Coordinates of C-alpha atoms in Angstrom, one line a residue:
M1 CA -2.5 6.9 -74.5
R2 CA -5.0 8.3 -72.1
R3 CA -8.4 9.2 -73.7
T4 CA -9.4 12.7 -73.1
V5 CA -12.9 12.7 -74.9
F6 CA -14.9 11.6 -71.8
N7 CA -15.0 13.2 -68.3
E8 CA -16.4 12.1 -64.9
D9 CA -19.9 12.7 -65.9
H10 CA -19.6 10.4 -68.9
E11 CA -18.0 7.7 -66.7
A12 CA -20.6 7.9 -64.0
F13 CA -23.2 7.5 -66.8
R14 CA -21.3 4.5 -68.1
E15 CA -21.5 2.8 -64.9
T16 CA -25.2 3.4 -64.7
L17 CA -25.8 2.2 -68.2
R18 CA -23.6 -0.8 -67.7
A19 CA -25.6 -1.8 -64.8
F20 CA -29.0 -1.3 -66.6
I21 CA -27.8 -3.4 -69.5
E22 CA -26.7 -6.4 -67.2
A23 CA -30.1 -6.2 -65.2
E24 CA -32.6 -5.3 -68.0
V25 CA -31.1 -6.4 -71.3
V26 CA -28.7 -9.4 -71.0
P27 CA -31.1 -11.8 -69.3
V28 CA -33.7 -11.5 -72.0
Y29 CA -31.7 -10.7 -75.1
D30 CA -32.0 -14.1 -76.4
E31 CA -35.8 -13.7 -76.4
W32 CA -35.4 -10.5 -78.3
F33 CA -33.2 -12.2 -80.8
E34 CA -35.7 -15.0 -81.5
A35 CA -38.6 -12.5 -81.7
G36 CA -36.7 -10.3 -84.2
Q37 CA -37.2 -7.1 -82.3
A38 CA -37.0 -5.5 -78.9
P39 CA -40.4 -5.3 -77.0
R40 CA -42.1 -1.8 -77.3
D41 CA -42.2 -1.3 -73.4
F42 CA -38.3 -1.5 -73.4
Y43 CA -38.3 1.9 -74.8
Y44 CA -40.1 3.4 -71.8
K45 CA -37.3 2.0 -69.6
I46 CA -34.8 3.7 -71.8
A47 CA -36.6 6.9 -71.5
E48 CA -36.8 6.6 -67.7
L49 CA -33.0 6.2 -67.8
G50 CA -32.9 9.5 -69.5
L51 CA -31.4 8.2 -72.8
F52 CA -33.9 10.1 -75.2
G53 CA -33.6 13.4 -73.5
I54 CA -29.9 14.1 -73.2
R55 CA -29.8 16.5 -76.0
V56 CA -33.2 17.8 -75.6
E57 CA -33.8 21.2 -74.0
E58 CA -35.0 21.3 -70.5
E59 CA -38.3 23.1 -71.3
Y60 CA -39.4 20.1 -73.2
G61 CA -38.4 17.5 -70.5
G62 CA -34.7 16.8 -71.5
A63 CA -31.4 17.4 -69.9
G64 CA -30.3 20.2 -72.2
I65 CA -26.8 18.8 -72.8
D66 CA -25.6 19.7 -76.3
S67 CA -23.1 16.9 -76.8
Y68 CA -23.2 13.4 -78.4
K69 CA -20.7 12.1 -76.0
F70 CA -23.3 10.1 -73.9
E71 CA -24.5 8.5 -77.1
A72 CA -20.9 7.6 -77.7
V73 CA -20.8 5.9 -74.3
M74 CA -24.0 4.0 -75.1
Y75 CA -22.4 2.7 -78.3
E76 CA -19.4 1.3 -76.4
E77 CA -21.5 -0.2 -73.6
T78 CA -24.1 -2.1 -75.8
A79 CA -21.2 -3.5 -78.0
R80 CA -19.3 -4.5 -74.9
A81 CA -22.3 -6.5 -73.7
G82 CA -23.0 -7.9 -77.1
V83 CA -26.4 -6.4 -77.4
H84 CA -28.3 -3.8 -79.4
F85 CA -31.0 -1.4 -78.2
G86 CA -33.4 -2.1 -81.1
G87 CA -34.8 1.2 -83.0
S88 CA -33.8 3.5 -80.1
G89 CA -30.6 4.5 -82.0
V90 CA -32.6 5.8 -84.9
H91 CA -35.1 7.5 -82.6
V92 CA -32.2 9.7 -81.0
L93 CA -29.4 9.8 -83.7
L94 CA -31.6 10.3 -86.8
G95 CA -34.9 11.6 -85.5
L96 CA -33.8 14.3 -83.0
P97 CA -31.4 16.4 -85.3
Y98 CA -34.4 16.9 -87.7
I99 CA -36.6 18.1 -84.9
K100 CA -34.0 20.4 -83.4
L101 CA -32.9 21.8 -86.8
L102 CA -36.2 22.3 -88.4
A103 CA -39.2 22.1 -86.1
T104 CA -40.8 25.4 -85.2
D105 CA -41.6 26.2 -81.6
E106 CA -45.1 25.0 -82.0
Q107 CA -43.9 21.7 -83.4
K108 CA -41.3 21.3 -80.6
K109 CA -44.1 21.7 -78.1
R110 CA -46.1 19.0 -79.7
Y111 CA -43.3 16.5 -80.5
L112 CA -40.4 16.7 -77.8
P113 CA -42.1 16.0 -74.6
K114 CA -43.6 12.6 -76.0
F115 CA -40.2 11.9 -77.7
V116 CA -38.3 12.3 -74.4
S117 CA -40.8 9.9 -72.6
G118 CA -40.8 7.3 -75.2
E119 CA -44.5 7.8 -75.6
E120 CA -43.8 8.3 -79.3
M121 CA -41.0 6.6 -81.0
W122 CA -39.6 8.2 -84.2
A123 CA -37.8 6.9 -87.3
I124 CA -37.2 8.3 -90.7
A125 CA -38.2 7.0 -94.2
M126 CA -35.8 7.7 -96.9
T127 CA -35.0 4.7 -99.0
E128 CA -37.3 3.4 -101.6
P129 CA -37.4 0.0 -103.3
G130 CA -35.9 1.2 -106.7
T131 CA -33.6 3.9 -105.4
G132 CA -31.0 2.8 -102.8
S133 CA -28.5 5.2 -102.3
D134 CA -29.9 7.5 -105.1
L135 CA -32.3 9.5 -102.9
A136 CA -32.8 12.1 -105.6
G137 CA -34.6 9.4 -107.6
M138 CA -37.4 8.9 -104.9
K139 CA -40.8 8.5 -106.2
T140 CA -43.1 9.0 -103.2
T141 CA -45.2 12.2 -103.6
A142 CA -47.0 14.6 -101.4
K143 CA -49.5 16.9 -103.0
L144 CA -51.1 19.9 -101.4
S145 CA -54.8 19.6 -101.2
E146 CA -57.0 22.1 -102.9
D147 CA -58.0 23.8 -99.7
G148 CA -54.4 23.9 -98.5
T149 CA -55.0 22.1 -95.1
H150 CA -53.1 19.0 -95.9
Y151 CA -50.7 17.1 -98.1
V152 CA -51.8 13.7 -99.7
L153 CA -48.9 11.1 -99.3
N154 CA -48.5 8.3 -101.8
G155 CA -45.6 5.8 -102.3
A156 CA -43.5 3.2 -100.6
K157 CA -40.3 3.0 -98.5
T158 CA -38.2 0.0 -97.6
F159 CA -35.3 -0.8 -95.2
I160 CA -36.8 1.4 -92.7
T161 CA -35.2 0.9 -89.2
G162 CA -37.7 1.3 -86.4
G163 CA -40.5 1.0 -89.0
V164 CA -42.5 -1.5 -86.9
H165 CA -42.6 0.3 -83.6
A166 CA -42.5 3.9 -84.9
D167 CA -45.4 6.2 -83.8
R168 CA -44.0 9.1 -85.9
M169 CA -42.2 8.8 -89.1
I170 CA -40.3 11.4 -90.9
V171 CA -41.1 10.9 -94.6
C172 CA -39.2 12.1 -97.5
A173 CA -41.4 12.7 -100.4
R174 CA -41.6 14.9 -103.7
T175 CA -43.7 18.1 -103.5
S176 CA -42.3 19.3 -106.8
A177 CA -40.8 17.6 -109.9
P178 CA -36.9 17.7 -110.3
T179 CA -35.6 20.3 -112.5
A180 CA -33.2 19.8 -115.4
E181 CA -30.4 21.5 -113.5
D182 CA -31.1 19.9 -110.2
R183 CA -32.4 16.3 -109.7
R184 CA -32.5 16.9 -106.0
H185 CA -35.0 19.8 -106.2
G186 CA -38.5 19.2 -105.0
I187 CA -38.0 16.9 -102.0
S188 CA -39.8 17.9 -98.7
L189 CA -40.0 16.3 -95.2
F190 CA -43.1 15.5 -93.3
V191 CA -43.9 14.3 -89.8
V192 CA -46.4 11.4 -90.4
D193 CA -48.5 9.9 -87.6
T194 CA -48.2 6.1 -88.2
K195 CA -51.9 5.7 -87.2
A196 CA -53.1 7.8 -90.0
E197 CA -55.5 6.2 -92.4
G198 CA -53.8 4.9 -95.6
Y199 CA -50.4 4.4 -93.6
S200 CA -49.4 0.7 -93.5
V201 CA -46.5 -1.3 -92.1
G202 CA -45.6 -4.2 -94.7
R203 CA -43.2 -6.9 -94.0
K204 CA -40.9 -6.8 -91.1
L205 CA -37.7 -7.6 -93.0
D206 CA -35.7 -10.8 -92.0
K207 CA -32.2 -9.4 -91.9
L208 CA -28.7 -11.1 -91.8
G209 CA -27.8 -9.1 -88.5
L210 CA -29.3 -6.5 -86.0
K211 CA -32.0 -8.9 -85.3
T212 CA -33.4 -7.2 -82.4
S213 CA -33.8 -4.0 -84.5
D214 CA -37.1 -3.9 -86.4
T215 CA -36.8 -3.2 -90.0
A216 CA -39.9 -2.8 -92.3
E217 CA -41.4 -1.9 -95.6
L218 CA -43.9 1.1 -95.5
A219 CA -46.7 2.0 -97.8
F220 CA -48.7 5.3 -98.2
V221 CA -52.1 5.3 -99.9
D222 CA -53.7 8.7 -99.9
V223 CA -52.3 9.5 -96.4
K224 CA -53.4 12.9 -95.2
V225 CA -50.6 14.9 -93.5
P226 CA -51.6 18.3 -91.9
V227 CA -49.6 21.2 -93.3
E228 CA -48.7 21.7 -89.6
D229 CA -46.6 18.6 -90.0
L230 CA -44.4 19.8 -92.8
L231 CA -40.8 19.8 -91.4
G232 CA -38.7 22.7 -92.5
E233 CA -39.4 24.5 -95.8
E234 CA -41.1 22.8 -98.9
N235 CA -38.7 21.5 -101.7
K236 CA -35.5 21.8 -99.3
G237 CA -35.6 18.3 -98.1
F238 CA -32.5 17.2 -99.8
Y239 CA -30.5 19.8 -98.4
Y240 CA -31.7 19.0 -94.8
L241 CA -30.9 15.3 -95.4
G242 CA -27.3 16.3 -96.5
H243 CA -27.0 18.6 -93.4
N244 CA -27.8 15.8 -91.0
L245 CA -25.9 12.9 -92.6
A246 CA -22.6 14.0 -91.0
S247 CA -24.1 13.2 -87.5
E248 CA -25.7 9.9 -88.9
R249 CA -22.2 8.8 -90.2
W250 CA -20.6 9.7 -87.1
G251 CA -22.9 7.3 -85.3
I252 CA -22.1 4.4 -87.6
A253 CA -18.4 5.2 -87.3
F254 CA -18.4 5.2 -83.5
G255 CA -20.6 2.1 -83.4
A256 CA -18.3 0.2 -85.8
Y257 CA -15.3 1.2 -83.6
A258 CA -17.1 0.1 -80.5
Q259 CA -17.9 -3.4 -82.2
A260 CA -14.4 -3.9 -83.1
K261 CA -13.2 -3.0 -79.6
A262 CA -15.8 -5.4 -78.1
A263 CA -14.6 -8.2 -80.6
V264 CA -11.1 -8.0 -79.3
R265 CA -12.4 -8.2 -75.8
F266 CA -14.6 -11.3 -76.6
A267 CA -11.6 -13.0 -78.4
K268 CA -9.1 -12.3 -75.7
Q269 CA -11.5 -13.9 -73.1
Y270 CA -12.2 -16.9 -75.2
V271 CA -8.6 -17.7 -76.2
Q272 CA -7.6 -17.4 -72.5
D273 CA -10.3 -19.9 -71.5
R274 CA -10.1 -22.3 -74.4
V275 CA -7.6 -25.2 -74.1
V276 CA -6.4 -27.1 -77.2
F277 CA -3.5 -29.4 -77.5
G278 CA -3.0 -29.2 -73.8
Q279 CA -2.6 -25.3 -73.6
P280 CA -4.7 -22.1 -73.9
V281 CA -5.1 -20.8 -77.2
A282 CA -3.7 -17.6 -76.0
A283 CA -0.4 -19.2 -75.5
F284 CA 0.2 -19.7 -79.2
Q285 CA 2.3 -17.0 -81.0
N286 CA -0.2 -16.8 -83.9
T287 CA -2.9 -15.9 -81.5
K288 CA -0.9 -13.3 -79.7
F289 CA 0.1 -11.7 -83.1
E290 CA -3.5 -11.7 -84.4
L291 CA -5.0 -10.0 -81.3
A292 CA -2.0 -7.6 -81.2
A293 CA -2.6 -6.6 -84.7
C294 CA -6.3 -6.3 -84.0
Q295 CA -5.7 -4.0 -81.0
A296 CA -3.4 -1.6 -83.1
E297 CA -6.3 -1.2 -85.6
V298 CA -8.8 -0.6 -82.7
D299 CA -6.4 1.9 -81.2
A300 CA -6.2 3.8 -84.6
A301 CA -10.0 3.6 -85.0
E302 CA -10.4 5.1 -81.5
A303 CA -8.3 8.1 -82.4
V304 CA -10.4 8.7 -85.5
V305 CA -13.8 8.5 -83.8
D306 CA -12.5 10.5 -80.8
R307 CA -11.4 13.4 -83.1
A308 CA -14.7 13.3 -85.0
T309 CA -16.8 13.3 -81.8
E310 CA -15.0 16.5 -80.7
A311 CA -15.6 18.0 -84.0
L312 CA -19.2 17.0 -84.1
D313 CA -19.8 18.5 -80.6
A314 CA -18.1 21.7 -81.8
G315 CA -20.3 21.9 -85.0
E316 CA -17.2 21.4 -87.1
L317 CA -17.6 17.9 -88.5
T318 CA -17.6 18.3 -92.2
P319 CA -19.4 15.9 -94.6
A320 CA -16.0 14.6 -95.9
E321 CA -14.6 14.1 -92.5
A322 CA -17.6 12.0 -91.5
A323 CA -17.4 10.0 -94.6
S324 CA -13.7 9.5 -93.9
A325 CA -14.5 8.3 -90.4
K326 CA -17.2 6.0 -91.5
L327 CA -15.1 4.5 -94.2
F328 CA -12.1 3.9 -92.0
T329 CA -13.7 2.5 -88.9
T330 CA -16.3 0.2 -90.7
E331 CA -13.5 -1.2 -92.8
V332 CA -11.3 -1.8 -89.5
A333 CA -14.2 -3.3 -87.8
H334 CA -14.8 -5.7 -90.8
R335 CA -11.2 -6.9 -90.6
V336 CA -11.0 -7.1 -86.8
I337 CA -14.2 -8.8 -86.1
D338 CA -13.5 -11.5 -88.9
R339 CA -10.1 -12.2 -87.4
C340 CA -11.5 -12.4 -83.9
L341 CA -14.3 -14.7 -85.1
Q342 CA -11.5 -17.1 -86.6
L343 CA -9.8 -17.2 -83.2
H344 CA -13.0 -18.7 -81.7
G345 CA -12.9 -21.6 -84.3
G346 CA -16.1 -23.4 -84.9
Y347 CA -17.8 -21.9 -81.8
G348 CA -17.4 -18.4 -83.5
F349 CA -20.0 -19.6 -86.0
M350 CA -22.5 -20.3 -83.3
N351 CA -25.1 -17.5 -82.4
E352 CA -24.9 -18.4 -78.8
Y353 CA -21.6 -16.7 -78.9
P354 CA -21.6 -12.8 -79.1
I355 CA -18.9 -12.8 -81.7
A356 CA -21.1 -14.5 -84.2
R357 CA -23.9 -11.9 -83.7
L358 CA -21.4 -9.2 -83.9
Y359 CA -20.1 -10.4 -87.1
A360 CA -23.6 -10.3 -88.6
D361 CA -24.4 -7.1 -87.0
N362 CA -21.4 -5.3 -88.3
R363 CA -21.9 -6.2 -92.0
V364 CA -24.4 -3.4 -92.6
N365 CA -22.2 -0.7 -91.5
R366 CA -20.6 -0.6 -94.9
I367 CA -23.9 -0.3 -96.5
Y368 CA -26.3 1.9 -94.5
G369 CA -25.9 5.6 -94.1
G370 CA -24.2 5.6 -97.6
T371 CA -22.2 2.7 -98.8
S372 CA -18.3 2.7 -98.6
E373 CA -18.3 3.5 -102.3
I374 CA -20.3 6.5 -101.7
M375 CA -18.0 7.5 -98.9
K376 CA -15.0 7.2 -101.2
S377 CA -16.9 9.5 -103.7
I378 CA -17.4 12.1 -101.1
I379 CA -13.8 12.1 -99.9
A380 CA -12.5 12.2 -103.5
K381 CA -14.7 15.1 -104.3
D382 CA -13.5 17.0 -101.2
M383 CA -9.9 16.3 -102.5
G384 CA -10.7 18.0 -105.7
L385 CA -10.7 14.8 -107.7

């Protein structure tokens, strides 16, 4: 079946991006992997390519294209090459929607030009050491000063992707206590300058996968945040988080599908080249059946993410639909990548092979952005259960 989600502009972008990855990323990716993060100057190169400004209005230096399809191409091409663009995905997929939805015109003038140029990298700090998926249980506080000029931020966050390199951090904090009727009341969002006094980056966390993406612990001790950097209205943060989770979960869903598709590509190439018992591994019936089954699952996942992409671009992707897409594609990717690694035999366990790194990178898809169990709860609630 012919895909209809992409047009000629997307395919031209794909060619440019593929050439960029081959020239600028693949030759040095092992160095990034060993270092545990992409270098900061790499983000300037991505910015020059235009990746940060696709969905940003032209008046702020962007292309003004209101579509997620170019980001979808990026997911496919990075997975195809077996690489990861560090914290840039959080910068665009998570940071930008909050700016576009909530920032005032004055804030956009301050934030977006540097966002597009890569001069300021963005990330978002939601999760806390004791809360996990229970965002309503967060303890970080932001109290308005007596003179009303700034908030004073205190608390800690963990598992913050992009946390090492971030120049601007969207921090979720309590400005009011929860009410008996609504635990989610009282959360607000702040744009915090990471150079502010009292803001500190703790451990750069040693993760199972996504080794080139910096993930950190953060601490805030009496950090002063100007009132001009409150994002949206006070106490409505939980609503804003829920509003943007659909696009975040779409990104995880599409990325998982792209990883599964890449895994089949890696396995097919390997079994055609690898000879055992006097013949290519691809010649065995079991190999053919395994890859055929994987391809069928990838085809199904492709249909799901393409439909979700069209809905997202149209502004019609519901939280339940996004949860369903994430649940399905991440479970598909888990099965497909595992089977493709098995076809590599012992070499599939070696990090020098992209399938091994893909296996580790993929595992978090069923955890972050809401666990698979949370996705099932959202879907069940939408079903009236």
